[in-house]
Amino acid sequence: MDVPKKRTRRSQAWFGRDGKDGFLHRSWIKNQGYPDDLFDGRPVIGICNTWSELTPCNGHFRELAEFVKRGVYEAGGFPLEFPVMSLGETQLRPTAMLFRNLASMDVEESIRANPIDGVVLLMGCDKTTPALLMGASSVNIPTIGLSGGPMLSGHFRGKQIGSGTGVWQMSEDVRGGKMTQEEFTAAESCMHRSKGHCMTMGTASTMASMVEALGVALPGNAAIPAVDARRYRQAQLTGRRIVEMVEEEMNLSKVLTRAAFENAIKVNAAIGGSTNAVIHLLAIAGRIGVKLELGDWDKLGSELPCLLNLQPSGKFLMEDFYYAGGLPAVMKEIARELDLEAITVNGKSIGDNIADAPNWNREVIKPLAEPFRDRAGIAVLRGNLAPDGAVIKPSAASPHLLRHKGKAVVFENIEDLHARIDDENLDIDENSIMVLKGCGPKGYPGMAEVGNMPLPPKLLRRGIRDILRISDARMSGTAYGAVVLHVSPESAAGGPLALVKNGDLIEVDVPARRLHLDVSDAELAKRRAAWKPPPAPQRGWFKLYVDHVQQAHLGADLDILVGGSGAGVSRDSH
Ligand code: FES
């Protein structure tokens, strides 16, 4: 009878067999030159690689994977690298976020369907991190993260320029007549000059920090530049450690606990992290089975200070952050706020990992007693305009706009915004509130990063750099401004945002956490009766996504993907 020799490891259900099945599983892999002893029951480590030339932030991942393999071999494991769908933030249309859940399905099923005992996740560009963590969470085998690291700092005409943030600033300067198109083009090669992901505290750096704060990566993961030799050393150590994790049966759920998520939310405040982390952490928690709600972000993080003087809110870049001590230094500063017992992938607690973390530059990483910004965490607003919540990052907003009442200037969708924003006759001033519809999970579809709407040139010429903006969209982590995002439910799902009309009065009161549309219930009911949903996609992934995507306050995961199916070995293929 064709009985597995040893089932102590998943991979042995493939490789540890006699008969034709064992032959099939081993023989074809051996065509790559692997000797017999690699199939002897040692841990098989999958290296989940998001390398792609269309994801330039992850363009160095094949090289990085080689260092992971070194570590796996050194520790007595058998590494097998596999590709999954990669998501390049700057290239994918209509938005990379539309494909986060699709990539997570690829990751989940690739791990489960293959002879893998433990997995290393190679993550970099914005959506690759949550997609891989979501997919791996739904399988729950020993898992360790390795971020690709940020690019070196951008430099242009004697000044540091940061990914994204510099683009938004300079493009407003071009639109406001302060910079020529030639100068703007010249900045392109100066901003991005090395391998790695965006080097501001945008979504990629935020998510790399979240990975470290959650305890899913070795200490130091977030900030080591992509081209620094120590990033490759980190890769090798990661390879060694995953083999031990398999021996210790340290599944991902042992690390991704409620305490880990609470720590991550607090760290997000301390680093001035991206609002995108809200959606991604909610989605990851949903997969691993940890109860986490939008309100937790406000409860746990909103009162905490930001210590990090990094763009987009501050001055410095990720390279400076690494030289100053990186995330362990920030976590040590806020140690009294953290659950120091939370266990991490190296088998030690967060408290152990940060115990001796030095802060080498207190201009970059401010001490807790003199923070860079007070009360810097994400605030959750609610009211008749966002019954299920909306978010704002007060530290990135002009303080005078945090309590504001103004008339709505409504854009029905992104095309309407693009068509009219440069119109000199647009009826708008600095007290207006820009409202953008149709950009939520179902509406765009995919919840695009368009919430930081460009300002009208006529206001820019007057030196106005911020006005209140409200939408069901997301915002790039590299952007800034008084921007209310993730309004839930979204307009395309019939949320109250769909009913706002030009000239309606809207009240935003961040200290009171209020977002109110000053229109009577009777008038809103009349508008609702006349509202028609937008046409829905009819085929393929777009249809599956729109039919099943949940709203932003739930993490915008598909309802059919919440939770996991575990690591069970399915029936034979032959
Ligand atoms: Fe990839 Fe910013 S575009 S991290």
Coordinates of C-alpha atoms in Angstrom, one line a residue, residues 26-516:
R26 CA 10.3 14.1 -5.8
S27 CA 11.4 13.3 -9.3
W28 CA 10.2 16.4 -11.0
I29 CA 11.7 18.6 -8.3
K30 CA 15.0 16.8 -8.8
N31 CA 15.2 18.1 -12.3
Q32 CA 16.6 21.2 -10.8
G33 CA 19.6 19.3 -9.5
Y34 CA 18.6 18.6 -5.9
P35 CA 20.3 15.6 -4.2
D36 CA 18.2 12.8 -2.6
D37 CA 19.0 13.8 1.0
L38 CA 17.1 17.1 0.7
F39 CA 13.9 15.0 0.7
D40 CA 14.7 13.2 3.9
G41 CA 12.1 15.0 6.1
R42 CA 14.0 18.2 6.8
P43 CA 11.9 21.4 6.9
V44 CA 10.8 22.5 3.5
I45 CA 10.8 26.3 3.4
G46 CA 8.8 28.2 0.8
I47 CA 10.1 31.5 -0.1
C48 CA 7.1 33.5 -1.3
N49 CA 8.5 36.0 -3.8
T50 CA 6.8 39.1 -5.1
W51 CA 9.6 40.0 -7.5
S52 CA 8.6 41.7 -10.7
E53 CA 10.1 44.3 -13.0
L54 CA 6.6 45.9 -12.9
T55 CA 6.9 46.2 -9.2
P56 CA 10.2 48.2 -9.1
C57 CA 10.1 48.5 -5.3
N58 CA 10.6 44.7 -5.2
G59 CA 13.0 44.5 -8.2
H60 CA 15.9 43.2 -6.0
F61 CA 13.9 40.3 -4.5
R62 CA 15.5 37.5 -6.5
E63 CA 18.9 38.5 -5.0
L64 CA 17.4 38.8 -1.5
A65 CA 15.9 35.3 -1.9
E66 CA 19.3 33.9 -2.5
F67 CA 20.4 35.1 0.9
V68 CA 17.3 33.6 2.5
K69 CA 18.2 30.3 0.9
R70 CA 21.8 30.5 2.3
G71 CA 20.3 30.8 5.8
V72 CA 17.8 28.0 5.2
Y73 CA 20.5 25.6 4.1
E74 CA 22.8 26.6 6.9
A75 CA 20.1 25.7 9.4
G76 CA 19.3 22.3 7.8
G77 CA 16.2 23.2 5.8
F78 CA 15.4 22.8 2.1
P79 CA 14.4 26.2 0.5
L80 CA 12.0 26.3 -2.5
E81 CA 11.2 29.7 -3.9
F82 CA 7.9 30.4 -5.6
P83 CA 6.4 33.5 -7.2
V84 CA 3.0 35.0 -6.4
M85 CA 1.1 37.9 -8.0
S86 CA 3.1 41.1 -7.5
L87 CA 1.4 44.5 -7.0
G88 CA 3.3 47.5 -8.2
E89 CA 1.7 50.6 -6.7
T90 CA 2.8 53.0 -9.4
Q91 CA 1.8 50.9 -12.4
L92 CA -1.4 49.0 -11.7
R93 CA -4.7 50.4 -12.9
P94 CA -7.3 51.2 -11.8
T95 CA -5.5 50.8 -8.4
A96 CA -3.2 48.2 -6.8
M97 CA -5.6 47.9 -4.0
L98 CA -8.2 46.2 -6.3
F99 CA -5.8 43.3 -6.5
R100 CA -4.7 43.0 -2.8
N101 CA -7.3 40.4 -2.1
L102 CA -6.6 38.5 -5.3
A103 CA -2.9 38.3 -4.5
S104 CA -3.7 37.1 -1.0
M105 CA -5.7 34.2 -2.5
D106 CA -2.7 33.3 -4.7
V107 CA -0.5 33.3 -1.6
E108 CA -2.9 31.3 0.5
E109 CA -3.6 28.6 -2.1
S110 CA 0.1 28.4 -3.2
I111 CA 1.2 27.7 0.3
R112 CA -1.5 25.2 1.1
A113 CA -1.4 23.3 -2.1
N114 CA 2.4 22.8 -2.0
P115 CA 4.8 20.7 0.1
I116 CA 5.7 23.6 2.4
D117 CA 6.4 23.4 6.2
G118 CA 7.3 27.0 6.8
V119 CA 7.2 30.2 4.7
V120 CA 9.3 33.3 4.3
L121 CA 7.3 36.3 2.9
L122 CA 9.3 38.7 0.8
M123 CA 7.4 42.0 0.9
G124 CA 8.0 45.6 -0.2
C125 CA 5.7 47.7 -2.2
D126 CA 2.6 48.8 -0.4
K127 CA 0.1 46.1 -1.1
T128 CA 2.5 43.2 -1.3
T129 CA 2.9 43.3 2.5
P130 CA -0.8 43.0 3.5
A131 CA -1.5 40.6 0.6
L132 CA 1.1 38.1 1.8
L133 CA 0.3 38.4 5.5
M134 CA -3.4 38.0 4.7
G135 CA -2.8 34.9 2.6
A136 CA -0.3 33.3 5.1
S137 CA -2.7 34.0 8.0
S138 CA -5.4 32.0 6.3
V139 CA -3.0 29.0 6.3
N140 CA -1.3 29.5 9.6
I141 CA 2.0 27.6 9.3
P142 CA 5.3 28.9 10.7
T143 CA 5.8 32.2 8.9
I144 CA 8.4 34.9 9.0
G145 CA 8.4 38.3 7.1
L146 CA 11.2 40.0 5.4
S147 CA 10.8 43.4 3.9
G148 CA 12.8 44.6 1.0
G149 CA 13.9 47.8 2.6
P150 CA 13.5 51.4 1.6
M151 CA 15.4 53.2 -1.2
L152 CA 18.2 55.6 -0.4
S153 CA 17.1 59.2 0.2
G154 CA 16.3 61.2 -2.9
H155 CA 18.4 64.4 -3.5
F156 CA 17.4 67.2 -5.9
R157 CA 19.3 70.5 -6.2
G158 CA 20.8 70.4 -2.7
K159 CA 17.7 69.2 -0.9
Q160 CA 16.4 65.8 0.2
I161 CA 13.2 64.8 -1.7
G162 CA 11.0 62.0 -0.6
S163 CA 9.0 59.4 -2.6
G164 CA 5.5 60.6 -3.3
T165 CA 5.6 63.5 -0.9
G166 CA 8.0 65.4 -3.1
V167 CA 5.8 64.6 -6.2
W168 CA 2.7 66.0 -4.5
Q169 CA 4.6 69.1 -3.4
M170 CA 6.3 69.8 -6.8
S171 CA 3.3 69.1 -8.9
E172 CA 1.3 71.6 -6.9
D173 CA 4.3 74.0 -7.5
V174 CA 4.0 73.4 -11.2
R175 CA 0.2 74.0 -11.1
G176 CA 0.7 77.1 -9.0
G177 CA 3.4 78.5 -11.4
K178 CA 6.3 78.1 -9.0
M179 CA 8.2 75.4 -10.9
T180 CA 8.7 74.7 -14.6
Q181 CA 7.8 71.4 -16.3
E182 CA 11.5 70.9 -17.2
E183 CA 12.6 71.2 -13.5
F184 CA 9.8 68.8 -12.6
T185 CA 11.0 66.2 -15.2
A186 CA 14.6 66.6 -14.0
A187 CA 13.6 65.6 -10.5
E188 CA 12.4 62.1 -11.7
S189 CA 15.8 60.5 -11.7
C190 CA 16.9 62.3 -8.5
M191 CA 14.0 61.0 -6.4
H192 CA 14.3 57.3 -7.0
R193 CA 18.0 56.4 -7.3
S194 CA 18.4 52.9 -5.8
K195 CA 16.6 49.7 -5.3
G196 CA 13.9 49.5 -2.6
H197 CA 10.5 50.8 -1.7
C198 CA 9.4 54.4 -1.1
M199 CA 11.7 56.0 1.5
T200 CA 9.2 58.3 3.1
M201 CA 7.0 57.1 5.9
G202 CA 4.4 56.1 3.3
T203 CA 2.4 52.9 3.2
A204 CA 5.4 50.6 2.3
S205 CA 7.5 51.9 5.2
T206 CA 4.5 51.9 7.5
M207 CA 3.7 48.3 6.7
A208 CA 7.3 47.2 7.0
S209 CA 7.2 48.9 10.5
M210 CA 3.9 47.1 11.2
V211 CA 5.5 43.8 10.3
E212 CA 8.2 44.4 12.8
A213 CA 5.8 45.8 15.5
L214 CA 3.6 42.8 15.1
G215 CA 6.6 40.6 15.8
V216 CA 6.4 38.8 12.4
A217 CA 9.9 39.9 11.3
L218 CA 13.3 39.9 13.0
P219 CA 14.2 43.2 14.8
G220 CA 15.5 45.9 12.5
N221 CA 13.3 44.8 9.6
A222 CA 11.6 48.1 8.9
A223 CA 14.4 50.6 8.2
I224 CA 17.5 48.9 6.8
P225 CA 18.0 50.4 3.3
A226 CA 17.4 47.9 0.5
V227 CA 21.0 48.3 -0.8
D228 CA 22.7 48.1 2.6
A229 CA 24.6 44.9 3.2
R230 CA 22.8 44.5 6.4
R231 CA 19.5 44.0 4.5
Y232 CA 21.1 40.9 3.0
R233 CA 22.5 39.8 6.4
Q234 CA 18.9 40.1 7.7
A235 CA 17.7 37.9 4.8
Q236 CA 20.2 35.2 5.7
L237 CA 19.3 35.3 9.4
T238 CA 15.6 35.2 8.4
G239 CA 16.3 32.0 6.5
R240 CA 18.1 30.4 9.4
R241 CA 15.3 31.3 11.8
I242 CA 12.4 30.0 9.8
V243 CA 13.9 26.5 10.0
E244 CA 14.0 26.7 13.8
M245 CA 10.4 28.0 13.8
V246 CA 9.3 24.9 12.0
E247 CA 11.1 22.7 14.5
E248 CA 9.4 24.7 17.3
E249 CA 6.0 24.5 15.6
M250 CA 5.7 28.2 15.9
N251 CA 2.7 28.9 13.8
L252 CA 1.8 32.5 12.7
S253 CA -1.1 32.6 15.1
K254 CA 1.3 32.3 18.0
V255 CA 2.7 35.7 17.0
L256 CA -0.3 37.5 15.5
T257 CA -2.3 37.8 18.8
R258 CA -4.5 40.7 19.9
A259 CA -1.5 42.1 21.9
A260 CA 0.5 42.2 18.7
F261 CA -2.1 44.2 16.9
E262 CA -2.5 46.5 19.8
N263 CA 1.2 47.1 19.8
A264 CA 1.2 47.8 16.1
I265 CA -1.6 50.3 16.3
K266 CA 0.4 52.2 19.0
V267 CA 3.6 52.0 17.0
N268 CA 1.7 53.4 13.9
A269 CA 0.9 56.5 16.0
A270 CA 4.5 56.9 17.1
I271 CA 5.9 56.7 13.6
G272 CA 3.2 58.9 12.0
G273 CA 2.2 55.9 9.9
S274 CA -0.1 55.7 6.9
T275 CA -3.9 55.6 7.2
N276 CA -3.7 52.6 4.9
A277 CA -2.4 50.5 7.8
V278 CA -5.9 50.8 9.3
I279 CA -7.5 48.8 6.5
H280 CA -4.7 46.3 6.1
L281 CA -4.4 45.5 9.8
L282 CA -8.2 45.0 10.0
A283 CA -8.0 42.6 7.1
I284 CA -5.1 40.7 8.5
A285 CA -6.7 40.4 11.9
G286 CA -9.9 39.1 10.2
R287 CA -7.9 36.3 8.5
I288 CA -6.0 35.2 11.6
G289 CA -9.1 35.3 13.8
V290 CA -8.2 38.3 16.1
K291 CA -11.1 40.6 17.0
L292 CA -10.1 44.1 15.9
E293 CA -12.4 47.0 15.1
L294 CA -12.0 50.4 13.5
G295 CA -12.7 52.0 16.8
D296 CA -9.7 50.3 18.3
W297 CA -7.5 52.6 16.3
D298 CA -8.9 55.6 18.0
K299 CA -9.1 54.0 21.4
L300 CA -5.5 52.7 21.4
G301 CA -3.6 55.1 19.2
S302 CA -5.2 58.6 18.8
E303 CA -3.8 60.0 22.1
L304 CA -0.3 58.9 21.5
P305 CA 2.4 61.2 20.2
C306 CA 4.4 60.9 17.0
L307 CA 8.1 60.7 17.7
L308 CA 9.4 60.4 14.2
N309 CA 10.4 63.5 12.2
L310 CA 9.9 61.8 8.8
Q311 CA 8.3 62.9 5.6
P312 CA 5.4 63.3 4.8
S313 CA 4.7 64.9 8.2
G314 CA 8.3 65.9 9.0
K315 CA 11.7 66.4 7.5
F316 CA 13.8 63.2 7.3
L317 CA 13.7 60.0 5.3
M318 CA 13.9 56.2 6.0
E319 CA 17.7 56.2 5.6
D320 CA 18.0 58.7 8.4
F321 CA 15.6 56.7 10.4
Y322 CA 17.8 53.6 10.1
Y323 CA 21.0 55.4 11.1
A324 CA 19.1 56.9 14.1
G325 CA 18.3 53.5 15.4
G326 CA 15.2 52.3 13.4
L327 CA 12.0 51.0 14.8
P328 CA 13.5 49.3 18.0
A329 CA 14.5 52.8 19.1
V330 CA 11.0 54.2 18.6
M331 CA 9.4 51.2 20.4
K332 CA 11.8 51.6 23.3
E333 CA 10.7 55.2 23.7
I334 CA 7.1 54.2 23.9
A335 CA 7.8 50.9 25.8
R336 CA 5.5 51.8 28.7
E337 CA 2.6 51.9 26.2
L338 CA 3.4 48.4 24.7
D339 CA 2.6 44.9 25.7
L340 CA 6.2 43.9 26.2
E341 CA 5.3 40.2 26.7
A342 CA 4.1 39.9 23.1
I343 CA 6.1 37.1 21.5
T344 CA 7.9 37.6 18.2
V345 CA 9.3 35.3 15.5
N346 CA 12.8 35.2 17.0
G347 CA 11.2 33.4 20.0
K348 CA 11.8 36.4 22.3
S349 CA 9.4 39.0 23.5
I350 CA 9.1 42.6 22.2
G351 CA 10.4 43.7 25.5
D352 CA 13.6 41.6 25.1
N353 CA 14.1 42.7 21.5
I354 CA 14.0 46.4 22.3
A355 CA 15.7 46.4 25.8
D356 CA 19.0 47.7 24.5
A357 CA 17.8 49.7 21.5
P358 CA 19.8 52.9 21.2
N359 CA 18.5 56.2 19.8
W360 CA 21.5 57.8 18.0
N361 CA 19.7 60.9 16.7
R362 CA 17.1 62.7 18.7
E363 CA 16.3 65.1 15.9
V364 CA 15.1 62.2 13.8
I365 CA 13.6 60.0 16.7
K366 CA 12.3 62.5 19.3
P367 CA 12.2 61.4 22.9
L368 CA 8.8 60.7 24.4
A369 CA 9.1 63.8 26.6
E370 CA 9.5 66.1 23.6
P371 CA 7.5 64.4 20.8
F372 CA 7.5 65.6 17.2
R373 CA 3.7 65.8 17.3
D374 CA 1.2 65.4 20.1
R375 CA -1.9 63.2 19.7
A376 CA -0.7 61.9 16.4
G377 CA -2.7 58.7 16.0
I378 CA -5.5 58.1 13.6
A379 CA -8.9 59.6 14.7
V380 CA -12.2 57.9 13.7
L381 CA -15.0 60.2 12.9
R382 CA -18.7 59.2 12.9
G383 CA -22.0 60.9 12.2
N384 CA -24.8 61.0 9.7
L385 CA -22.3 61.3 6.9
A386 CA -20.3 58.2 8.0
P387 CA -22.4 56.0 10.2
D388 CA -19.8 53.2 10.1
G389 CA -16.9 55.6 10.5
A390 CA -14.2 57.6 8.6
V391 CA -10.6 58.3 9.4
I392 CA -8.3 61.3 9.5
K393 CA -4.7 61.7 10.4
P394 CA -4.8 64.9 12.4
S395 CA -1.0 65.2 12.5
A396 CA -0.9 65.6 8.7
A397 CA -3.7 68.2 8.7
S398 CA -3.6 72.0 9.1
P399 CA -4.7 72.5 12.7
H400 CA -7.2 75.3 11.9
L401 CA -9.2 72.8 9.8
L402 CA -9.7 70.2 12.5
R403 CA -12.9 72.0 13.6
H404 CA -14.6 73.4 10.6
K405 CA -17.9 74.0 8.9
G406 CA -18.2 74.7 5.2
K407 CA -20.1 74.4 2.0
A408 CA -19.6 71.2 0.0
V409 CA -18.1 71.4 -3.5
V410 CA -19.1 68.0 -4.8
F411 CA -17.3 65.8 -7.4
E412 CA -19.4 62.8 -8.5
N413 CA -16.3 60.7 -9.5
I414 CA -12.6 61.1 -10.2
E415 CA -13.2 62.1 -13.9
D416 CA -15.5 64.9 -12.7
L417 CA -12.8 66.1 -10.4
H418 CA -10.1 66.0 -13.1
A419 CA -12.4 67.8 -15.6
R420 CA -13.3 70.7 -13.3
I421 CA -10.5 71.2 -10.7
D422 CA -8.5 73.6 -12.9
D423 CA -11.6 75.6 -14.0
E424 CA -11.0 79.2 -12.8
N425 CA -14.8 79.5 -12.5
L426 CA -15.1 76.7 -10.0
D427 CA -17.1 78.1 -7.1
I428 CA -14.7 77.3 -4.3
D429 CA -12.7 79.1 -1.6
E430 CA -10.5 78.1 1.4
N431 CA -13.6 77.6 3.5
S432 CA -15.2 75.1 1.2
I433 CA -15.1 71.3 1.8
M434 CA -14.3 69.2 -1.3
V435 CA -16.4 66.0 -1.5
L436 CA -15.4 63.2 -3.8
K437 CA -17.7 60.2 -4.4
G438 CA -17.4 56.9 -6.2
C439 CA -13.9 56.0 -4.9
G440 CA -14.6 53.4 -2.3
P441 CA -14.0 49.6 -2.6
K442 CA -17.0 48.9 -4.9
G443 CA -17.1 52.3 -6.5
Y444 CA -13.7 52.7 -8.1
P445 CA -13.5 49.7 -7.8
G446 CA -10.7 49.0 -5.4
M447 CA -10.7 52.1 -3.2
A448 CA -8.1 54.2 -5.0
E449 CA -5.6 56.6 -3.3
V450 CA -7.3 59.7 -4.6
G451 CA -8.6 61.1 -1.3
N452 CA -5.9 63.8 -1.2
M453 CA -7.5 65.7 -4.0
P454 CA -5.4 68.4 -5.8
L455 CA -6.3 71.9 -4.8
P456 CA -7.6 74.4 -7.4
P457 CA -4.8 76.5 -9.0
K458 CA -6.6 79.7 -8.0
L459 CA -6.3 78.8 -4.4
L460 CA -2.7 77.6 -4.8
R461 CA -1.7 80.9 -6.4
R462 CA -3.0 82.6 -3.2
G463 CA -0.7 80.4 -1.1
I464 CA -3.4 78.2 0.2
R465 CA -2.0 74.7 0.7
D466 CA -4.7 72.8 2.6
I467 CA -8.5 72.7 2.6
L468 CA -10.9 70.1 4.0
R469 CA -11.5 67.1 1.7
I470 CA -13.9 64.2 2.3
S471 CA -14.2 61.0 0.3
D472 CA -14.7 57.3 0.4
A473 CA -11.2 56.9 -1.1
R474 CA -7.9 56.1 0.5
M475 CA -4.8 58.4 0.5
S476 CA -1.2 57.6 -0.3
G477 CA 0.8 57.3 2.9
T478 CA 3.2 59.8 1.4
A479 CA 0.4 62.4 1.2
Y480 CA -0.7 65.0 3.7
G481 CA -3.5 67.5 4.4
A482 CA -6.9 67.8 6.1
V483 CA -8.3 64.8 4.4
V484 CA -11.1 62.7 5.7
L485 CA -10.9 59.2 4.2
H486 CA -12.6 55.8 4.1
V487 CA -16.1 57.2 4.6
S488 CA -18.2 54.1 5.3
P489 CA -20.5 53.0 3.9
E490 CA -19.2 54.3 0.6
S491 CA -21.3 56.2 -1.9
A492 CA -21.5 53.3 -4.5
A493 CA -23.0 51.2 -1.7
G494 CA -25.7 53.8 -1.1
G495 CA -23.9 55.5 1.9
P496 CA -25.0 59.0 2.9
L497 CA -22.0 60.4 1.0
A498 CA -23.9 59.6 -2.2
L499 CA -26.6 62.1 -1.2
V500 CA -24.4 65.1 -0.7
K501 CA -25.1 68.0 -3.0
N502 CA -23.2 71.2 -3.9
G503 CA -23.7 73.9 -1.3
D504 CA -24.7 71.5 1.5
L505 CA -23.2 72.5 4.9
I506 CA -20.8 69.9 6.4
E507 CA -19.4 70.0 9.9
V508 CA -16.1 68.3 10.8
D509 CA -15.1 68.3 14.4
V510 CA -12.1 66.1 15.0
P511 CA -11.8 66.7 18.7
A512 CA -15.5 65.6 19.1
R513 CA -15.0 62.9 16.4
R514 CA -18.0 64.2 14.5
L515 CA -18.7 64.2 10.8
H516 CA -22.1 65.7 10.1

